mmCIF file of C-alpha atoms (C1' of nucleotides) in Angstrom:
data_model
loop_
_atom_site.group_PDB
_atom_site.id
_atom_site.type_symbol
_atom_site.label_atom_id
_atom_site.label_comp_id
_atom_site.label_asym_id
_atom_site.label_seq_id
_atom_site.Cartn_x
_atom_site.Cartn_y
_atom_site.Cartn_z
ATOM 1 C CA MET T 918 150.502 -120.618 183.484
ATOM 2 C CA THR T 919 153.214 -118.157 182.761
ATOM 3 C CA ASP T 920 152.728 -118.688 179.041
ATOM 4 C CA ALA T 921 149.027 -117.821 178.986
ATOM 5 C CA PRO T 922 148.376 -114.846 176.705
ATOM 6 C CA MET T 923 147.664 -111.550 178.453
ATOM 7 C CA THR T 924 145.269 -108.731 177.649
ATOM 8 C CA ILE T 925 146.486 -105.228 177.102
ATOM 9 C CA ARG T 926 145.449 -104.246 180.627
ATOM 10 C CA GLU T 927 147.361 -107.081 182.194
ATOM 11 C CA MET T 928 150.406 -106.147 180.174
ATOM 12 C CA CYS T 929 150.126 -102.546 181.314
ATOM 13 C CA ALA T 930 149.949 -103.616 184.940
ATOM 14 C CA ALA T 931 152.771 -106.123 184.598
ATOM 15 C CA PHE T 932 155.193 -103.788 182.822
ATOM 16 C CA ASP T 933 153.971 -100.420 184.064
ATOM 17 C CA VAL T 934 153.273 -98.946 180.655
ATOM 18 C CA THR T 935 150.150 -97.429 179.098
ATOM 19 C CA PRO T 936 147.964 -99.024 176.404
ATOM 20 C CA ARG T 937 149.030 -96.224 174.129
ATOM 21 C CA THR T 938 152.633 -97.292 174.516
ATOM 22 C CA LEU T 939 151.894 -100.913 173.599
ATOM 23 C CA ARG T 940 149.883 -99.898 170.542
ATOM 24 C CA PHE T 941 152.579 -97.442 169.583
ATOM 25 C CA TYR T 942 155.220 -100.164 169.762
ATOM 26 C CA GLU T 943 153.002 -102.282 167.571
ATOM 27 C CA THR T 944 152.886 -99.619 164.843
ATOM 28 C CA LYS T 945 156.678 -99.574 165.035
ATOM 29 C CA GLU T 946 156.726 -103.357 164.574
ATOM 30 C CA LEU T 947 158.313 -103.981 167.943
ATOM 31 C CA LEU T 948 155.373 -106.079 169.104
ATOM 32 C CA THR T 949 152.973 -108.235 167.083
ATOM 33 C CA PRO T 950 150.248 -109.501 169.419
ATOM 34 C CA GLU T 951 147.662 -112.025 168.235
ATOM 35 C CA ARG T 952 144.124 -110.878 167.632
ATOM 36 C CA VAL T 953 140.947 -112.414 168.997
ATOM 37 C CA GLY T 954 138.368 -110.500 167.043
ATOM 38 C CA GLN T 955 139.711 -107.006 167.445
ATOM 39 C CA ARG T 956 141.335 -107.408 170.847
ATOM 40 C CA ARG T 957 145.039 -107.915 171.283
ATOM 41 C CA LEU T 958 146.538 -110.867 173.105
ATOM 42 C CA TYR T 959 150.171 -110.757 174.128
ATOM 43 C CA GLY T 960 151.945 -114.095 174.311
ATOM 44 C CA LYS T 961 155.228 -115.234 175.785
ATOM 45 C CA ARG T 962 157.194 -113.957 172.840
ATOM 46 C CA ASP T 963 155.840 -110.429 173.038
ATOM 47 C CA ARG T 964 156.415 -110.287 176.776
ATOM 48 C CA ALA T 965 160.031 -111.307 176.282
ATOM 49 C CA ARG T 966 160.377 -108.667 173.598
ATOM 50 C CA LEU T 967 158.822 -105.986 175.773
ATOM 51 C CA THR T 968 161.286 -106.814 178.528
ATOM 52 C CA LEU T 969 164.124 -106.259 176.095
ATOM 53 C CA ILE T 970 162.532 -103.093 174.737
ATOM 54 C CA LEU T 971 162.183 -101.499 178.160
ATOM 55 C CA ARG T 972 165.693 -102.484 179.108
ATOM 56 C CA GLY T 973 167.035 -101.061 175.885
ATOM 57 C CA LYS T 974 165.282 -97.814 176.650
ATOM 58 C CA ARG T 975 166.911 -97.620 180.050
ATOM 59 C CA PHE T 976 170.263 -97.773 178.260
ATOM 60 C CA GLY T 977 169.248 -94.829 176.119
ATOM 61 C CA LEU T 978 168.626 -96.767 172.900
ATOM 62 C CA SER T 979 166.060 -95.448 170.444
ATOM 63 C CA LEU T 980 163.119 -97.624 169.471
ATOM 64 C CA GLU T 981 164.647 -98.038 166.037
ATOM 65 C CA ASP T 982 167.930 -99.237 167.575
ATOM 66 C CA ILE T 983 165.969 -101.692 169.648
ATOM 67 C CA ARG T 984 164.016 -102.970 166.666
ATOM 68 C CA GLN T 985 167.244 -103.836 164.906
ATOM 69 C CA LEU T 986 168.516 -105.673 167.962
ATOM 70 C CA LEU T 987 165.286 -107.607 168.378
ATOM 71 C CA ASP T 988 165.820 -109.015 164.910
ATOM 72 C CA LEU T 989 168.928 -110.703 166.250
ATOM 73 C CA TYR T 990 167.000 -112.254 169.127
ATOM 74 C CA ALA T 991 164.175 -113.243 166.794
ATOM 75 C CA ARG T 992 166.301 -116.072 165.354
ATOM 76 C CA ASP T 993 163.929 -116.425 162.424
ATOM 77 C CA SER T 994 166.177 -114.587 160.026
ATOM 78 C CA VAL T 995 165.459 -116.675 157.013
ATOM 79 C CA ASN T 996 168.250 -115.769 154.701
ATOM 80 C CA GLU T 997 171.952 -115.688 155.357
ATOM 81 C CA ALA T 998 172.628 -112.081 154.350
ATOM 82 C CA GLN T 999 170.018 -110.863 156.793
ATOM 83 C CA MET T 1000 171.484 -112.965 159.566
ATOM 84 C CA ARG T 1001 174.996 -111.843 158.786
ATOM 85 C CA ARG T 1002 173.804 -108.269 159.013
ATOM 86 C CA ALA T 1003 172.080 -108.928 162.350
ATOM 87 C CA CYS T 1004 175.278 -110.443 163.714
ATOM 88 C CA GLU T 1005 177.329 -107.452 162.631
ATOM 89 C CA LEU T 1006 174.864 -105.145 164.263
ATOM 90 C CA GLY T 1007 174.993 -107.257 167.385
ATOM 91 C CA ARG T 1008 178.773 -107.171 167.539
ATOM 92 C CA ALA T 1009 178.790 -103.402 167.114
ATOM 93 C CA ARG T 1010 176.178 -103.020 169.822
ATOM 94 C CA LEU T 1011 178.094 -105.335 172.112
ATOM 95 C CA ALA T 1012 181.233 -103.251 171.751
ATOM 96 C CA GLN T 1013 179.187 -100.156 172.444
ATOM 97 C CA MET T 1014 177.678 -101.723 175.544
ATOM 98 C CA GLN T 1015 181.082 -102.680 176.868
ATOM 99 C CA ALA T 1016 182.279 -99.128 176.325
ATOM 100 C CA GLN T 1017 179.208 -97.881 178.120
ATOM 101 C CA ARG T 1018 179.935 -100.223 180.969
ATOM 102 C CA ALA T 1019 183.429 -98.799 181.332
ATOM 103 C CA GLU T 1020 182.055 -95.282 181.311
ATOM 104 C CA LEU T 1021 179.421 -96.219 183.816
ATOM 105 C CA ASP T 1022 182.045 -97.628 186.149
ATOM 106 C CA GLU T 1023 183.970 -94.398 185.891
ATOM 107 C CA ALA T 1024 180.887 -92.337 186.576
ATOM 108 C CA ILE T 1025 180.043 -94.468 189.584
ATOM 109 C CA ALA T 1026 183.551 -94.031 190.959
ATOM 110 C CA GLU T 1027 183.427 -90.264 190.480
ATOM 111 C CA LEU T 1028 180.002 -89.911 191.989
ATOM 112 C CA THR T 1029 181.069 -92.006 194.965
ATOM 113 C CA THR T 1030 184.029 -89.683 195.513
ATOM 114 C CA GLU T 1031 181.916 -86.556 195.247
ATOM 115 C CA LEU T 1032 179.340 -88.016 197.562
ATOM 116 C CA ALA T 1033 181.983 -88.838 200.167
ATOM 117 C CA TRP T 1034 183.236 -85.273 199.975
ATOM 118 C CA GLY T 1035 179.725 -83.850 200.234
ATOM 119 C CA GLU T 1036 178.811 -85.951 203.213
ATOM 120 C CA GLY T 1037 182.110 -85.092 204.841
ATOM 121 C CA GLN T 1038 181.197 -81.437 204.496
ATOM 122 C CA LEU T 1039 177.802 -82.089 206.032
ATOM 123 C CA ALA T 1040 179.399 -83.889 208.942
ATOM 124 C CA ARG T 1041 181.760 -80.965 209.442
ATOM 125 C CA LEU T 1042 178.832 -78.542 209.426
ATOM 126 C CA ALA T 1043 177.013 -80.691 211.947
ATOM 127 C CA ARG T 1044 180.013 -80.626 214.307
ATOM 128 C CA ALA T 1045 180.445 -76.881 213.858
ATOM 129 C CA ALA T 1046 176.821 -76.349 214.812
ATOM 130 C CA GLU T 1047 177.334 -77.760 218.279
ATOM 131 C CA MET Z 1244 197.716 -74.373 178.415
ATOM 132 C CA THR Z 1245 194.867 -76.763 178.930
ATOM 133 C CA ASP Z 1246 193.094 -74.205 181.066
ATOM 134 C CA ALA Z 1247 193.020 -71.475 178.433
ATOM 135 C CA PRO Z 1248 189.434 -70.464 177.616
ATOM 136 C CA MET Z 1249 188.045 -71.740 174.336
ATOM 137 C CA THR Z 1250 185.806 -70.128 171.759
ATOM 138 C CA ILE Z 1251 182.528 -71.696 170.806
ATOM 139 C CA ARG Z 1252 184.058 -73.141 167.633
ATOM 140 C CA GLU Z 1253 186.895 -74.768 169.482
ATOM 141 C CA MET Z 1254 184.418 -76.278 171.904
ATOM 142 C CA CYS Z 1255 182.350 -77.642 169.035
ATOM 143 C CA ALA Z 1256 185.398 -79.246 167.472
ATOM 144 C CA ALA Z 1257 186.668 -80.628 170.779
ATOM 145 C CA PHE Z 1258 183.362 -82.148 171.894
ATOM 146 C CA ASP Z 1259 181.699 -82.766 168.550
ATOM 147 C CA VAL Z 1260 178.614 -80.688 169.206
ATOM 148 C CA THR Z 1261 177.038 -77.746 167.364
ATOM 149 C CA PRO Z 1262 177.036 -74.118 168.510
ATOM 150 C CA ARG Z 1263 173.283 -74.411 168.849
ATOM 151 C CA THR Z 1264 173.737 -77.172 171.381
ATOM 152 C CA LEU Z 1265 176.121 -75.134 173.519
ATOM 153 C CA ARG Z 1266 173.843 -72.120 173.478
ATOM 154 C CA PHE Z 1267 170.889 -74.346 174.244
ATOM 155 C CA TYR Z 1268 172.662 -75.829 177.252
ATOM 156 C CA GLU Z 1269 173.351 -72.293 178.406
ATOM 157 C CA THR Z 1270 169.662 -71.392 178.355
ATOM 158 C CA LYS Z 1271 169.092 -74.479 180.465
ATOM 159 C CA GLU Z 1272 171.749 -73.268 182.911
ATOM 160 C CA LEU Z 1273 174.011 -76.239 182.307
ATOM 161 C CA LEU Z 1274 176.835 -74.002 181.098
ATOM 162 C CA THR Z 1275 177.704 -70.433 182.061
ATOM 163 C CA PRO Z 1276 180.573 -69.255 179.849
ATOM 164 C CA GLU Z 1277 182.249 -65.898 180.405
ATOM 165 C CA ARG Z 1278 181.597 -63.084 177.993
ATOM 166 C CA VAL Z 1279 184.147 -60.943 176.200
ATOM 167 C CA GLY Z 1280 181.933 -58.345 174.672
ATOM 168 C CA GLN Z 1281 179.236 -60.563 173.251
ATOM 169 C CA ARG Z 1282 181.373 -63.606 172.556
ATOM 170 C CA ARG Z 1283 181.340 -66.625 174.801
ATOM 171 C CA LEU Z 1284 184.490 -68.031 176.332
ATOM 172 C CA TYR Z 1285 184.399 -71.505 177.837
ATOM 173 C CA GLY Z 1286 186.808 -72.139 180.692
ATOM 174 C CA LYS Z 1287 188.039 -75.248 182.441
ATOM 175 C CA ARG Z 1288 184.914 -75.506 184.558
ATOM 176 C CA ASP Z 1289 182.524 -75.452 181.613
ATOM 177 C CA ARG Z 1290 184.576 -78.027 179.764
ATOM 178 C CA ALA Z 1291 184.459 -80.336 182.758
ATOM 179 C CA ARG Z 1292 180.718 -79.805 182.990
ATOM 180 C CA LEU Z 1293 180.229 -80.498 179.294
ATOM 181 C CA THR Z 1294 182.111 -83.768 179.668
ATOM 182 C CA LEU Z 1295 179.718 -84.797 182.416
ATOM 183 C CA ILE Z 1296 176.704 -83.609 180.433
ATOM 184 C CA LEU Z 1297 177.590 -85.664 177.382
ATOM 185 C CA ARG Z 1298 178.337 -88.705 179.479
ATOM 186 C CA GLY Z 1299 175.056 -88.329 181.294
ATOM 187 C CA LYS Z 1300 173.281 -88.208 177.968
ATOM 188 C CA ARG Z 1301 174.882 -91.476 176.905
ATOM 189 C CA PHE Z 1302 173.357 -93.047 179.999
ATOM 190 C CA GLY Z 1303 169.957 -91.843 178.957
ATOM 191 C CA LEU Z 1304 169.626 -89.026 181.497
ATOM 192 C CA SER Z 1305 167.579 -85.967 180.628
ATOM 193 C CA LEU Z 1306 169.192 -82.546 180.674
ATOM 194 C CA GLU Z 1307 167.173 -81.720 183.768
ATOM 195 C CA ASP Z 1308 168.485 -84.848 185.528
ATOM 196 C CA ILE Z 1309 171.983 -83.818 184.572
ATOM 197 C CA ARG Z 1310 171.511 -80.284 185.824
ATOM 198 C CA GLN Z 1311 170.575 -81.609 189.259
ATOM 199 C CA LEU Z 1312 173.641 -83.848 189.314
ATOM 200 C CA LEU Z 1313 175.941 -81.031 188.253
ATOM 201 C CA ASP Z 1314 174.879 -79.132 191.340
ATOM 202 C CA LEU Z 1315 176.457 -81.878 193.386
ATOM 203 C CA TYR Z 1316 179.719 -81.597 191.474
ATOM 204 C CA ALA Z 1317 179.602 -77.810 191.697
ATOM 205 C CA ARG Z 1318 180.586 -77.930 195.376
ATOM 206 C CA ASP Z 1319 179.553 -74.325 195.818
ATOM 207 C CA SER Z 1320 176.273 -75.209 197.467
ATOM 208 C CA VAL Z 1321 176.270 -72.372 199.950
ATOM 209 C CA ASN Z 1322 173.659 -73.494 202.400
ATOM 210 C CA GLU Z 1323 173.328 -76.773 204.182
ATOM 211 C CA ALA Z 1324 169.799 -77.668 203.111
ATOM 212 C CA GLN Z 1325 170.770 -77.323 199.468
ATOM 213 C CA MET Z 1326 173.817 -79.500 199.970
ATOM 214 C CA ARG Z 1327 171.879 -82.104 201.884
ATOM 215 C CA ARG Z 1328 169.427 -82.227 199.017
ATOM 216 C CA ALA Z 1329 172.227 -82.597 196.489
ATOM 217 C CA CYS Z 1330 173.674 -85.489 198.485
ATOM 218 C CA GLU Z 1331 170.336 -87.260 198.644
ATOM 219 C CA LEU Z 1332 169.935 -86.869 194.933
ATOM 220 C CA GLY Z 1333 173.437 -88.172 194.438
ATOM 221 C CA ARG Z 1334 172.821 -91.241 196.560
ATOM 222 C CA ALA Z 1335 169.622 -92.000 194.673
ATOM 223 C CA ARG Z 1336 171.390 -91.579 191.357
ATOM 224 C CA LEU Z 1337 174.252 -93.753 192.506
ATOM 225 C CA ALA Z 1338 171.877 -96.570 193.429
ATOM 226 C CA GLN Z 1339 170.212 -96.174 190.056
ATOM 227 C CA MET Z 1340 173.553 -96.327 188.279
ATOM 228 C CA GLN Z 1341 174.525 -99.476 190.110
ATOM 229 C CA ALA Z 1342 171.219 -101.055 189.141
ATOM 230 C CA GLN Z 1343 171.821 -99.997 185.565
ATOM 231 C CA ARG Z 1344 175.247 -101.543 185.707
ATOM 232 C CA ALA Z 1345 173.783 -104.858 186.804
ATOM 233 C CA GLU Z 1346 171.242 -104.714 183.998
ATOM 234 C CA LEU Z 1347 173.921 -103.806 181.541
ATOM 235 C CA ASP Z 1348 175.988 -106.803 182.588
ATOM 236 C CA GLU Z 1349 172.977 -109.023 182.076
ATOM 237 C CA ALA Z 1350 172.277 -107.539 178.663
ATOM 238 C CA ILE Z 1351 175.904 -108.019 177.655
ATOM 239 C CA ALA Z 1352 175.785 -111.648 178.730
ATOM 240 C CA GLU Z 1353 172.582 -112.276 176.798
ATOM 241 C CA LEU Z 1354 173.786 -110.530 173.689
ATOM 242 C CA THR Z 1355 177.021 -112.503 173.830
ATOM 243 C CA THR Z 1356 175.037 -115.736 173.983
ATOM 244 C CA GLU Z 1357 172.778 -114.752 171.089
ATOM 245 C CA LEU Z 1358 175.748 -113.672 169.063
ATOM 246 C CA ALA Z 1359 177.513 -116.972 169.631
ATOM 247 C CA TRP Z 1360 174.375 -118.795 168.490
ATOM 248 C CA GLY Z 1361 174.038 -116.575 165.427
ATOM 249 C CA GLU Z 1362 177.624 -116.996 164.385
ATOM 250 C CA GLY Z 1363 177.362 -120.703 164.965
ATOM 251 C CA GLN Z 1364 174.453 -120.767 162.534
ATOM 252 C CA LEU Z 1365 176.455 -118.808 160.006
ATOM 253 C CA ALA Z 1366 179.333 -121.231 160.326
ATOM 254 C CA ARG Z 1367 176.960 -124.152 159.816
ATOM 255 C CA LEU Z 1368 175.553 -122.490 156.697
ATOM 256 C CA ALA Z 1369 179.066 -121.938 155.393
ATOM 257 C CA ARG Z 1370 179.923 -125.625 155.827
ATOM 258 C CA ALA Z 1371 176.641 -126.701 154.236
ATOM 259 C CA ALA Z 1372 177.418 -124.544 151.207
ATOM 260 C CA GLU Z 1373 180.524 -126.539 150.362
ATOM 261 C "C1'" DA A 1276 184.530 -47.464 152.944
ATOM 262 C "C1'" DG A 1277 183.335 -52.055 151.551
ATOM 263 C "C1'" DG A 1278 183.356 -56.835 152.276
ATOM 264 C "C1'" DC A 1279 184.364 -61.139 154.583
ATOM 265 C "C1'" DT A 1280 184.430 -64.079 158.655
ATOM 266 C "C1'" DG A 1281 182.598 -65.508 162.775
ATOM 267 C "C1'" DG A 1282 179.571 -64.757 166.536
ATOM 268 C "C1'" DT A 1283 174.921 -63.254 168.564
ATOM 269 C "C1'" DT A 1284 169.903 -63.328 169.592
ATOM 270 C "C1'" DG A 1285 165.254 -64.593 168.517
ATOM 271 C "C1'" DA A 1286 161.743 -67.271 166.127
ATOM 272 C "C1'" DC A 1287 160.123 -71.088 164.010
ATOM 273 C "C1'" DG A 1288 160.647 -76.056 162.394
ATOM 274 C "C1'" DT A 1289 161.592 -81.088 163.301
ATOM 275 C "C1'" DG A 1290 161.884 -86.023 164.931
ATOM 276 C "C1'" DC A 1291 160.953 -88.976 168.603
ATOM 277 C "C1'" DA A 1292 158.037 -91.005 172.027
ATOM 278 C "C1'" DC A 1293 154.388 -90.966 173.494
ATOM 279 C "C1'" DG A 1294 149.601 -88.327 175.764
ATOM 280 C "C1'" DT A 1295 144.942 -87.035 174.976
ATOM 281 C "C1'" DC A 1296 140.712 -86.809 173.252
ATOM 282 C "C1'" DA A 1297 136.728 -88.356 169.873
ATOM 283 C "C1'" DA A 1298 133.932 -91.777 167.838
ATOM 284 C "C1'" DG A 1299 132.671 -96.239 167.526
ATOM 285 C "C1'" DG A 1300 132.449 -101.690 168.151
ATOM 286 C "C1'" DA A 1301 131.582 -105.725 171.009
ATOM 287 C "C1'" DA A 1302 130.720 -108.210 175.001
ATOM 288 C "C1'" DA A 1303 128.691 -108.701 179.490
ATOM 289 C "C1'" DC A 1304 125.422 -107.389 183.013
ATOM 290 C "C1'" DG A 1305 120.911 -106.316 184.988
ATOM 291 C "C1'" DC B 1353 116.559 -104.266 175.570
ATOM 292 C "C1'" DG B 1354 119.652 -100.509 177.272
ATOM 293 C "C1'" DT B 1355 123.669 -99.424 179.751
ATOM 294 C "C1'" DT B 1356 128.153 -100.009 181.319
ATOM 295 C "C1'" DT B 1357 132.783 -101.432 180.490
ATOM 296 C "C1'" DC B 1358 136.576 -102.405 177.896
ATOM 297 C "C1'" DC B 1359 138.792 -102.174 173.757
ATOM 298 C "C1'" DT B 1360 139.572 -100.345 169.082
ATOM 299 C "C1'" DT B 1361 141.321 -96.953 165.483
ATOM 300 C "C1'" DG B 1362 142.396 -92.418 163.929
ATOM 301 C "C1'" DA B 1363 143.706 -87.617 164.652
ATOM 302 C "C1'" DC B 1364 145.725 -84.091 166.947
ATOM 303 C "C1'" DG B 1365 148.592 -82.280 170.964
ATOM 304 C "C1'" DT B 1366 152.887 -82.194 173.878
ATOM 305 C "C1'" DG B 1367 157.682 -82.051 175.909
ATOM 306 C "C1'" DC B 1368 162.361 -82.608 174.921
ATOM 307 C "C1'" DA B 1369 166.508 -81.697 172.411
ATOM 308 C "C1'" DC B 1370 167.977 -79.701 169.359
ATOM 309 C "C1'" DG B 1371 168.139 -77.893 163.719
ATOM 310 C "C1'" DT B 1372 167.455 -74.105 160.644
ATOM 311 C "C1'" DC B 1373 166.938 -69.618 159.085
ATOM 312 C "C1'" DA B 1374 166.826 -64.569 159.420
ATOM 313 C "C1'" DA B 1375 168.645 -60.336 160.842
ATOM 314 C "C1'" DC B 1376 172.103 -58.092 163.100
ATOM 315 C "C1'" DC B 1377 176.713 -56.745 165.260
ATOM 316 C "C1'" DA B 1378 182.011 -56.561 165.637
ATOM 317 C "C1'" DG B 1379 186.574 -57.112 164.138
ATOM 318 C "C1'" DC B 1380 189.814 -57.457 160.623
ATOM 319 C "C1'" DC B 1381 191.635 -57.084 155.735
ATOM 320 C "C1'" DT B 1382 192.524 -54.408 151.777
#
DNA sequence: AGGCTGGTTGACGTGCACGTCAAGGAAACG
DNA sequence: CGTTTCCTTGACGTGCACGTCAACCAGCCT
């Protein structure tokens, strides 16, 4: 069952993070696992959120940035003002991501060029060594 | 002349960073401005490097990561082993960037979907309010 | 000479994202 | 029953990327 709740250890293994990290995210209200007695149980929702959190981090977003974005995905924004705000934030972030994508493309192109030059040099050195 | 050296203030204005940042990058050997007396003068090379540094940061790279990459762009790697190492690093980073690009595309698609849903909800609320 | 502006080197402080113990609870095992 | 194992909550420590402040030149202006 992919929707069976997971213990903290299973989460750590599945997502390659430490228990400390998961508890830390909880204090920052990024995750809200159920409790059985004192122990945490992470359900489908929290696993989806953690996926988004880790991806956000790879893009260089701060945890606070991510928290704001998660509100948009939460789709439980009760009142309209809150939802309007989440949408605005989402649009801004989307624009930013598209800009980042353009930059990333440029960086990839440049690095490819440099790499071709570098490997050309290596090839030249190899020939000269004979 | 676009290749005229710039003072630290001009650099700060041009790249929107603080003097502290530029001096900090220098201690980390990311920048190596000339000196006129005690004052720093940033030439074409350092400006190009700073552009790459700031872009790297937007991708979530650490300054140490960036320093390694800059070595590849430096193209003054004197010995072969060093250059071979730089190329390997570059290839690894390139693969990582391409993976990040794929992830970014996915994130953009998801966010677009969520946003459409959110704005649809807002529109529905607006109609219901009439 | 005095003062202002702008730059310089330390040294220490700060916010973020955790890491690393310490002390204790609860459940499971022999 | 005790012990082991896993989890819990603080509390303090750490590395990175700077911010902030102090004290000190070096020109330039008047």
